[in-house]
Structures are given as C-alpha cells and as structure tokens.
Amino acid sequence: MFKAAIIGGTGYGGAELCRQLLQHADVHLERVVAIDNVGKNLGEVHLNLLGRTDLVFEEMSPKDAANGVDIVLLGLPHKVSATVMSELLETGAKIVDMSGDFRLRDLASYEKYYGVKHPRPDLLGTFVYGLPELNRAAIRDARCVASPGCFATTIALGLLPFAKAGLLNQRVRTVAATGSSGSGAYANAGTHHPYRAGNLKIYKPLDHQHRPEIEQTMADAGAGDKFHLDFVPLSAPLVRGILANSIFDVPADYDRDRVASLYEQTFADAPFIKVVKGRYPEVVAIAGTNYVEVGFELGHPHDGLRSVVATSAIDNLVKGGAGQAVQNMNIMLGLDEDAGLMSSMGIWP
C-alpha cells in the first residue's frame, strides 16, 4: 500500500483529489494540507465526503506534509506551487503538480501568460508533462510530473492523431466551452452562478494561458513549425465539462476511413479514450469520470483539401484535473494506469 499526501485540498481540484484517493485500493491518503478550514473534517467542506474519512485539514510545512509518504499531489493555485517546490524536492517523495507552474519549458512564455517572475526558472523543463497518451514512458520514470491544464488536455487529445500523422503544419482554430468549476471554488463577479447560469461569453480570446501549453504539446507530438493555435475559450452555463471543436484542413484523400484509422492507431493503448462513432462527443457522457470522448467530422473536398472538425469532451475536474493527476500517480508508482479510476461511469442523463 503506497501512501500519499495532498497539499492544497480545499478547492475543487483538491476535493476531486480527495474523492479519487479515498476510493483507491492501492494508495492510502495519509494527510490533506491546507491554509484554510484547518481542523475541519474533509466532509464538512467537501459534502460528498461526509462520513467517508476521519481526516481533517492540517496546516504544516511542505516538508512535514511529505514526511513518510511515497507521493505528494499538489492542488495549489498557479504561482503558488512554485513557491513550495524547493522544499518538496528536498524530500524523497514523488511529486504531481496540478498547477501551471512547471508545464511550460520556456521562461518567457510562462512570465507572459502567468504574469509573474518564476521563482524557480531552473526547474522549467525538468518536470515531465503528464499527458499519458503522449508521454507514458517518460511519466513512468519521472520523479516530478506537471499535470496538464483542463483546456490543454481537451484540445491536445482532439488534435493528437493529426499531429502524430504530420498533418498539423498549419493554423488551427479552436473554440472550447467550459463549466464554471474551472473558475475555482471562490466566485467573482464574472463567474458566480446568477451571472453565468443563463449566459454565454468568451474570455481571454487568443490569449489564454493554455495556448502555449497546447502548442508545446503539439510540437512534441509531431506538429510542424507552421503550427499555430487560435484559441477562443467560452464560458458555458454548466458546472462540469469541456467541449472543444478544432477546425483545420487535411488533404482531400483523407476520407472517413483513413481519418478513423489515425484515431485507432493513436489511442489503441489509451484506456480512457473513447472514439465516438455515429454521433459526436458530449459532456454528459463523461461527466464525473476520467474518460474522454473524441470524434471528428469531415467537410467536402475543395481545391485539394477538406475541412476537419476534431471534437473532444472531458470532465474538467477529473481528466482535466485530479483524475489525470491520479492517472499519472498510478504510472509513476508502477500501478495499473486505471487503478482507482475505472469504476466510475458517467451519470445519465
């Protein structure tokens, strides 16, 4: 039985980490560290956990949090994870970080999109990027993993078959809608329910912090030098889920069977990817789970090309957050990749 600790356990990402680890058969959750709600039982804050554990939120140093555990999972905000990393690296624990602090390898990109100086720029590029469908072997040997962002996971998995086939040496345009839980547990004027429930709006058009992350991932997967992502995020009136639609061109001789074979080859060993046939991916089919639905549609040939819409759907808190962190943890600890994650089916309707 492996032992795990969570640092940053009171937000929505932390809540999902707690839920996943409390039902994990091979990993015991030893402690949950936070700076708020200290002394409260987990179930007092995360109501779905009431009666499931005697653990309470504790306040302690990162070094003490890592004491005696095999792995530490960080549910801290962006710009905060980096401030505790030096102390954590002095311990023997493996690390999975859910923030954006160590996803990008380029310092200038980090400082531009996150708006702060990085406290440990020397560590950029030392964390393995935790997208198992692309980097499984490297994750297996890693001590430190940077788990991907929610939009980045959704869009990258939709584009991955085409990047690997060398078809993304071009501009790609993506519109992706996300649920309100992606804005975190503490509402502000633009994200609280009365404002959002009957509303649709874009935000950070062409300038979201996940854009360079996706471009880095696609380059690693085989996209060409001319690949560029125009990304427009959409705030949707739902709590969980992301639906992404990416539009680009492929040669006209890529018919439905040929494109379908790209998906089959790319995701043959991916336990959480469902390639949808006969319909398009939907959020309701995967809500509450670590699964991803991917699919596509083709346009009619024109001037030697045809348009593709690559669609993908995830739960932003599970595969887009804590579930993928647990998936990475499993790989790092030598467990079955789907341990603790396969029992959850989507809720219908």
One Martini backbone bead per residue (centre of mass of N, CA, C, O) as a GRO file, in nm:
protein
  349
    1MET     BB    1   0.091   0.040   0.028
    2PHE     BB    2   0.060   0.349  -0.057
    3LYS     BB    3   0.149   0.695   0.012
    4ALA     BB    4  -0.042   1.005   0.046
    5ALA     BB    5  -0.040   1.361  -0.029
    6ILE     BB    6  -0.209   1.675   0.014
    7ILE     BB    7  -0.166   2.001  -0.135
    8GLY     BB    8  -0.443   2.155  -0.157
    9GLY     BB    9  -0.779   2.062  -0.047
   10THR     BB   10  -1.029   2.299  -0.078
   11GLY     BB   11  -1.076   2.283  -0.358
   12TYR     BB   12  -1.189   2.134  -0.639
   13GLY     BB   13  -0.931   1.974  -0.693
   14GLY     BB   14  -0.899   1.867  -0.404
   15ALA     BB   15  -1.171   1.722  -0.389
   16GLU     BB   16  -1.105   1.520  -0.620
   17LEU     BB   17  -0.858   1.396  -0.493
   18CYS     BB   18  -0.997   1.284  -0.245
   19ARG     BB   19  -1.203   1.105  -0.388
   20GLN     BB   20  -0.997   0.925  -0.541
   21LEU     BB   21  -0.818   0.829  -0.291
   22LEU     BB   22  -1.046   0.709  -0.102
   23GLN     BB   23  -1.101   0.477  -0.352
   24HIS     BB   24  -0.817   0.358  -0.336
   25ALA     BB   25  -0.660   0.038  -0.316
   26ASP     BB   26  -0.323   0.131  -0.332
   27VAL     BB   27  -0.383   0.414  -0.183
   28HIS     BB   28  -0.307   0.615   0.098
   29LEU     BB   29  -0.448   0.878   0.269
   30GLU     BB   30  -0.277   1.063   0.508
   31ARG     BB   31  -0.298   1.379   0.406
   32VAL     BB   32  -0.437   1.723   0.436
   33VAL     BB   33  -0.335   2.034   0.310
   34ALA     BB   34  -0.391   2.369   0.451
   35ILE     BB   35  -0.498   2.726   0.518
   36ASP     BB   36  -0.794   2.629   0.532
   37ASN     BB   37  -1.009   2.464   0.739
   38VAL     BB   38  -0.865   2.401   0.990
   39GLY     BB   39  -0.982   2.098   1.155
   40LYS     BB   40  -1.163   2.001   0.944
   41ASN     BB   41  -1.347   1.790   0.801
   42LEU     BB   42  -1.376   1.701   0.482
   43GLY     BB   43  -1.703   1.678   0.493
   44GLU     BB   44  -1.750   1.986   0.571
   45VAL     BB   45  -1.650   2.086   0.278
   46HIS     BB   46  -1.690   1.804   0.128
   47LEU     BB   47  -1.997   1.668   0.116
   48ASN     BB   48  -1.933   1.384  -0.030
   49LEU     BB   49  -1.733   1.296   0.234
   50LEU     BB   50  -1.932   1.230   0.438
   51GLY     BB   51  -1.825   0.952   0.632
   52ARG     BB   52  -1.536   0.858   0.476
   53THR     BB   53  -1.356   1.024   0.699
   54ASP     BB   54  -1.112   1.141   0.958
   55LEU     BB   55  -0.997   1.359   0.812
   56VAL     BB   56  -0.812   1.662   0.836
   57PHE     BB   57  -0.721   1.974   0.806
   58GLU     BB   58  -0.379   2.075   0.764
   59GLU     BB   59  -0.106   2.268   0.900
   60MET     BB   60   0.201   2.263   0.707
   61SER     BB   61   0.480   2.186   0.583
   62PRO     BB   62   0.597   2.039   0.305
   63LYS     BB   63   0.792   1.849   0.450
   64ASP     BB   64   0.580   1.732   0.649
   65ALA     BB   65   0.378   1.634   0.433
   66ALA     BB   66   0.608   1.425   0.306
   67ASN     BB   67   0.621   1.251   0.546
   68GLY     BB   68   0.612   0.907   0.471
   69VAL     BB   69   0.567   0.940   0.163
   70ASP     BB   70   0.554   0.868  -0.188
   71ILE     BB   71   0.334   1.102  -0.257
   72VAL     BB   72   0.265   1.431  -0.398
   73LEU     BB   73  -0.029   1.632  -0.431
   74LEU     BB   74  -0.105   1.934  -0.609
   75GLY     BB   75  -0.379   2.191  -0.539
   76LEU     BB   76  -0.253   2.450  -0.624
   77PRO     BB   77  -0.210   2.741  -0.736
   78HIS     BB   78  -0.100   2.938  -0.939
   79LYS     BB   79   0.218   3.060  -0.816
   80VAL     BB   80   0.243   2.853  -0.559
   81SER     BB   81   0.390   2.589  -0.617
   82ALA     BB   82   0.676   2.715  -0.667
   83THR     BB   83   0.719   2.801  -0.355
   84VAL     BB   84   0.737   2.473  -0.254
   85MET     BB   85   0.943   2.303  -0.426
   86SER     BB   86   1.215   2.311  -0.284
   87GLU     BB   87   1.124   2.156  -0.030
   88LEU     BB   88   1.015   1.898  -0.171
   89LEU     BB   89   1.292   1.817  -0.315
   90GLU     BB   90   1.425   1.731  -0.030
   91THR     BB   91   1.267   1.495  -0.058
   92GLY     BB   92   1.153   1.154  -0.154
   93ALA     BB   93   0.913   1.242  -0.308
   94LYS     BB   94   0.684   1.235  -0.525
   95ILE     BB   95   0.544   1.453  -0.796
   96VAL     BB   96   0.220   1.618  -0.846
   97ASP     BB   97   0.132   1.894  -1.052
   98MET     BB   98  -0.166   2.101  -1.119
   99SER     BB   99  -0.026   2.333  -1.211
  100GLY     BB  100   0.140   2.581  -1.434
  101ASP     BB  101   0.452   2.608  -1.328
  102PHE     BB  102   0.576   2.323  -1.506
  103ARG     BB  103   0.483   2.299  -1.814
  104LEU     BB  104   0.670   2.506  -1.918
  105ARG     BB  105   0.990   2.566  -2.076
  106ASP     BB  106   0.939   2.870  -2.124
  107LEU     BB  107   0.993   3.155  -1.955
  108ALA     BB  108   0.855   3.378  -2.125
  109SER     BB  109   0.579   3.238  -2.140
  110TYR     BB  110   0.518   3.229  -1.844
  111GLU     BB  111   0.543   3.539  -1.781
  112LYS     BB  112   0.326   3.627  -1.982
  113TYR     BB  113   0.071   3.427  -1.893
  114TYR     BB  114   0.116   3.464  -1.557
  115GLY     BB  115   0.253   3.753  -1.458
  116VAL     BB  116   0.534   3.632  -1.344
  117LYS     BB  117   0.798   3.551  -1.173
  118HIS     BB  118   1.001   3.281  -1.154
  119PRO     BB  119   1.138   3.118  -0.872
  120ARG     BB  120   1.220   2.837  -1.066
  121PRO     BB  121   1.363   2.835  -1.366
  122ASP     BB  122   1.553   2.578  -1.339
  123LEU     BB  123   1.289   2.372  -1.354
  124LEU     BB  124   1.237   2.410  -1.631
  125GLY     BB  125   1.209   2.092  -1.794
  126THR     BB  126   1.206   1.870  -1.539
  127PHE     BB  127   0.918   1.815  -1.599
  128VAL     BB  128   0.684   1.598  -1.679
  129TYR     BB  129   0.438   1.577  -1.906
  130GLY     BB  130   0.100   1.462  -1.804
  131LEU     BB  131   0.038   1.294  -2.092
  132PRO     BB  132  -0.012   0.968  -2.139
  133GLU     BB  133  -0.081   0.956  -2.456
  134LEU     BB  134   0.235   1.066  -2.496
  135ASN     BB  135   0.421   1.017  -2.192
  136ARG     BB  136   0.431   0.739  -2.043
  137ALA     BB  137   0.733   0.658  -2.020
  138ALA     BB  138   0.830   0.918  -1.873
  139ILE     BB  139   0.641   0.899  -1.629
  140ARG     BB  140   0.746   0.627  -1.514
  141ASP     BB  141   1.049   0.776  -1.457
  142ALA     BB  142   0.942   0.995  -1.278
  143ARG     BB  143   0.935   1.234  -1.015
  144CYS     BB  144   0.818   1.481  -1.191
  145VAL     BB  145   0.484   1.614  -1.255
  146ALA     BB  146   0.297   1.796  -1.500
  147SER     BB  147  -0.020   1.857  -1.506
  148PRO     BB  148  -0.252   1.933  -1.714
  149GLY     BB  149  -0.469   2.124  -1.846
  150CYS     BB  150  -0.794   2.128  -1.937
  151PHE     BB  151  -0.785   2.250  -2.218
  152ALA     BB  152  -0.524   2.109  -2.306
  153THR     BB  153  -0.632   1.823  -2.295
  154THR     BB  154  -0.872   1.843  -2.485
  155ILE     BB  155  -0.728   1.957  -2.740
  156ALA     BB  156  -0.488   1.762  -2.767
  157LEU     BB  157  -0.658   1.498  -2.800
  158GLY     BB  158  -0.802   1.595  -3.063
  159LEU     BB  159  -0.508   1.644  -3.225
  160LEU     BB  160  -0.307   1.401  -3.199
  161PRO     BB  161  -0.353   1.228  -3.461
  162PHE     BB  162  -0.250   1.465  -3.653
  163ALA     BB  163   0.029   1.518  -3.540
  164LYS     BB  164   0.143   1.225  -3.577
  165ALA     BB  165   0.077   1.252  -3.904
  166GLY     BB  166   0.173   1.549  -4.004
  167LEU     BB  167  -0.107   1.763  -4.020
  168LEU     BB  168   0.006   2.035  -3.829
  169ASN     BB  169   0.126   2.259  -4.058
  170GLN     BB  170  -0.080   2.486  -3.916
  171ARG     BB  171  -0.370   2.649  -3.869
  172VAL     BB  172  -0.570   2.646  -3.568
  173ARG     BB  173  -0.918   2.645  -3.473
  174THR     BB  174  -1.057   2.708  -3.138
  175VAL     BB  175  -1.356   2.612  -2.961
  176ALA     BB  176  -1.417   2.626  -2.598
  177ALA     BB  177  -1.623   2.490  -2.345
  178THR     BB  178  -1.685   2.574  -1.994
  179GLY     BB  179  -1.717   2.521  -1.672
  180SER     BB  180  -1.734   2.679  -1.357
  181SER     BB  181  -1.521   2.502  -1.194
  182GLY     BB  182  -1.267   2.628  -1.344
  183SER     BB  183  -1.281   2.899  -1.149
  184GLY     BB  184  -1.340   2.785  -0.879
  185ALA     BB  185  -1.454   2.819  -0.538
  186TYR     BB  186  -1.423   3.139  -0.582
  187ALA     BB  187  -1.619   3.383  -0.652
  188ASN     BB  188  -1.693   3.619  -0.905
  189ALA     BB  189  -1.844   3.844  -1.105
  190GLY     BB  190  -1.799   3.634  -1.370
  191THR     BB  191  -1.877   3.327  -1.210
  192HIS     BB  192  -2.130   3.339  -1.078
  193HIS     BB  193  -2.436   3.198  -1.113
  194PRO     BB  194  -2.631   3.438  -1.193
  195TYR     BB  195  -2.439   3.517  -1.437
  196ARG     BB  196  -2.395   3.223  -1.584
  197ALA     BB  197  -2.655   3.044  -1.625
  198GLY     BB  198  -2.776   3.253  -1.878
  199ASN     BB  199  -2.482   3.238  -2.020
  200LEU     BB  200  -2.257   3.360  -2.287
  201LYS     BB  201  -1.889   3.375  -2.307
  202ILE     BB  202  -1.597   3.518  -2.372
  203TYR     BB  203  -1.238   3.464  -2.292
  204LYS     BB  204  -0.928   3.519  -2.366
  205PRO     BB  205  -0.888   3.578  -2.663
  206LEU     BB  206  -0.589   3.446  -2.793
  207ASP     BB  207  -0.476   3.454  -2.451
  208HIS     BB  208  -0.448   3.186  -2.324
  209GLN     BB  209  -0.241   2.991  -2.115
  210HIS     BB  210  -0.289   2.715  -2.292
  211ARG     BB  211  -0.168   2.771  -2.570
  212PRO     BB  212   0.141   2.714  -2.527
  213GLU     BB  213   0.092   2.430  -2.419
  214ILE     BB  214  -0.029   2.311  -2.679
  215GLU     BB  215   0.202   2.383  -2.871
  216GLN     BB  216   0.413   2.214  -2.723
  217THR     BB  217   0.266   1.940  -2.750
  218MET     BB  218   0.245   1.933  -3.061
  219ALA     BB  219   0.545   1.940  -3.114
  220ASP     BB  220   0.604   1.671  -2.962
  221ALA     BB  221   0.395   1.508  -3.165
  222GLY     BB  222   0.464   1.653  -3.480
  223ALA     BB  223   0.431   1.930  -3.538
  224GLY     BB  224   0.491   2.192  -3.719
  225ASP     BB  225   0.630   2.511  -3.753
  226LYS     BB  226   0.328   2.624  -3.854
  227PHE     BB  227   0.201   2.587  -3.599
  228HIS     BB  228  -0.118   2.734  -3.488
  229LEU     BB  229  -0.320   2.871  -3.220
  230ASP     BB  230  -0.663   2.959  -3.220
  231PHE     BB  231  -0.809   3.053  -2.904
  232VAL     BB  232  -1.155   3.022  -2.778
  233PRO     BB  233  -1.304   3.076  -2.490
  234LEU     BB  234  -1.601   2.941  -2.318
  235SER     BB  235  -1.861   3.034  -2.113
  236ALA     BB  236  -2.064   2.800  -1.946
  237PRO     BB  237  -2.390   2.679  -1.810
  238LEU     BB  238  -2.193   2.476  -1.636
  239VAL     BB  239  -2.007   2.293  -1.412
  240ARG     BB  240  -1.914   2.051  -1.596
  241GLY     BB  241  -1.694   2.065  -1.857
  242ILE     BB  242  -1.560   2.005  -2.197
  243LEU     BB  243  -1.589   2.152  -2.532
  244ALA     BB  244  -1.405   2.084  -2.834
  245ASN     BB  245  -1.337   2.274  -3.149
  246SER     BB  246  -1.138   2.184  -3.430
  247ILE     BB  247  -1.014   2.366  -3.723
  248PHE     BB  248  -0.906   2.215  -4.036
  249ASP     BB  249  -0.680   2.076  -4.279
  250VAL     BB  250  -0.683   1.817  -4.528
  251PRO     BB  251  -0.637   1.609  -4.748
  252ALA     BB  252  -0.874   1.484  -4.970
  253ASP     BB  253  -0.778   1.168  -4.923
  254TYR     BB  254  -0.914   1.201  -4.639
  255ASP     BB  255  -1.117   0.990  -4.530
  256ARG     BB  256  -1.297   0.841  -4.292
  257ASP     BB  257  -1.118   0.585  -4.266
  258ARG     BB  258  -0.843   0.728  -4.245
  259VAL     BB  259  -0.905   0.894  -3.992
  260ALA     BB  260  -0.993   0.662  -3.806
  261SER     BB  261  -0.709   0.526  -3.806
  262LEU     BB  262  -0.567   0.745  -3.644
  263TYR     BB  263  -0.722   0.697  -3.383
  264GLU     BB  264  -0.658   0.396  -3.343
  265GLN     BB  265  -0.348   0.429  -3.326
  266THR     BB  266  -0.327   0.645  -3.095
  267PHE     BB  267  -0.561   0.483  -2.888
  268ALA     BB  268  -0.502   0.174  -2.837
  269ASP     BB  269  -0.354   0.235  -2.525
  270ALA     BB  270  -0.615   0.411  -2.417
  271PRO     BB  271  -0.835   0.368  -2.153
  272PHE     BB  272  -0.990   0.678  -2.169
  273ILE     BB  273  -1.055   0.651  -2.475
  274LYS     BB  274  -1.339   0.754  -2.679
  275VAL     BB  275  -1.439   0.663  -2.993
  276VAL     BB  276  -1.676   0.817  -3.174
  277LYS     BB  277  -1.969   0.668  -3.331
  278GLY     BB  278  -2.258   0.818  -3.480
  279ARG     BB  279  -2.148   1.066  -3.315
  280TYR     BB  280  -2.084   1.315  -3.078
  281PRO     BB  281  -1.933   1.455  -2.842
  282GLU     BB  282  -2.014   1.458  -2.479
  283VAL     BB  283  -2.036   1.560  -2.156
  284VAL     BB  284  -2.253   1.367  -2.023
  285ALA     BB  285  -2.085   1.095  -2.082
  286ILE     BB  286  -1.822   1.199  -1.871
  287ALA     BB  287  -1.925   1.292  -1.616
  288GLY     BB  288  -1.721   1.213  -1.335
  289THR     BB  289  -1.478   1.124  -1.522
  290ASN     BB  290  -1.174   1.003  -1.704
  291TYR     BB  291  -1.301   1.034  -1.964
  292VAL     BB  292  -1.286   1.049  -2.333
  293GLU     BB  293  -1.427   1.216  -2.604
  294VAL     BB  294  -1.381   1.142  -2.956
  295GLY     BB  295  -1.405   1.320  -3.279
  296PHE     BB  296  -1.543   1.367  -3.621
  297GLU     BB  297  -1.553   1.585  -3.917
  298LEU     BB  298  -1.620   1.616  -4.270
  299GLY     BB  299  -1.571   1.775  -4.550
  300HIS     BB  300  -1.567   1.881  -4.859
  301PRO     BB  301  -1.395   1.886  -5.127
  302HIS     BB  302  -1.139   2.159  -5.183
  303ASP     BB  303  -0.867   2.225  -5.345
  304GLY     BB  304  -0.738   1.945  -5.214
  305LEU     BB  305  -0.929   1.981  -4.963
  306ARG     BB  306  -1.042   1.925  -4.614
  307SER     BB  307  -1.238   1.965  -4.355
  308VAL     BB  308  -1.194   1.960  -3.993
  309VAL     BB  309  -1.363   1.834  -3.698
  310ALA     BB  310  -1.228   1.826  -3.376
  311THR     BB  311  -1.370   1.645  -3.102
  312SER     BB  312  -1.391   1.709  -2.739
  313ALA     BB  313  -1.456   1.546  -2.408
  314ILE     BB  314  -1.457   1.657  -2.061
  315ASP     BB  315  -1.373   1.655  -1.728
  316ASN     BB  316  -1.215   1.915  -1.573
  317LEU     BB  317  -1.170   1.764  -1.278
  318VAL     BB  318  -1.053   1.503  -1.394
  319LYS     BB  319  -0.899   1.476  -1.669
  320GLY     BB  320  -0.851   1.802  -1.620
  321GLY     BB  321  -0.713   1.697  -1.330
  322ALA     BB  322  -0.723   1.474  -1.081
  323GLY     BB  323  -0.744   1.217  -1.252
  324GLN     BB  324  -0.478   1.262  -1.406
  325ALA     BB  325  -0.302   1.268  -1.156
  326VAL     BB  326  -0.367   0.974  -1.079
  327GLN     BB  327  -0.273   0.847  -1.339
  328ASN     BB  328   0.019   0.939  -1.298
  329MET     BB  329   0.065   0.806  -1.027
  330ASN     BB  330   0.029   0.517  -1.119
  331ILE     BB  331   0.267   0.513  -1.315
  332MET     BB  332   0.492   0.599  -1.110
  333LEU     BB  333   0.414   0.336  -0.910
  334GLY     BB  334   0.339   0.078  -1.101
  335LEU     BB  335   0.051   0.083  -1.168
  336ASP     BB  336  -0.231   0.073  -1.288
  337GLU     BB  337  -0.351   0.327  -1.472
  338ASP     BB  338  -0.672   0.264  -1.373
  339ALA     BB  339  -0.649   0.289  -1.082
  340GLY     BB  340  -0.943   0.407  -0.926
  341LEU     BB  341  -1.100   0.493  -1.225
  342MET     BB  342  -1.302   0.264  -1.358
  343SER     BB  343  -1.572   0.269  -1.173
  344SER     BB  344  -1.655   0.531  -1.318
  345MET     BB  345  -1.952   0.642  -1.443
  346GLY     BB  346  -2.160   0.804  -1.602
  347ILE     BB  347  -2.425   1.031  -1.592
  348TRP     BB  348  -2.771   0.938  -1.668
  349PRO     BB  349  -2.842   1.243  -1.774
   0.00000   0.00000   0.00000
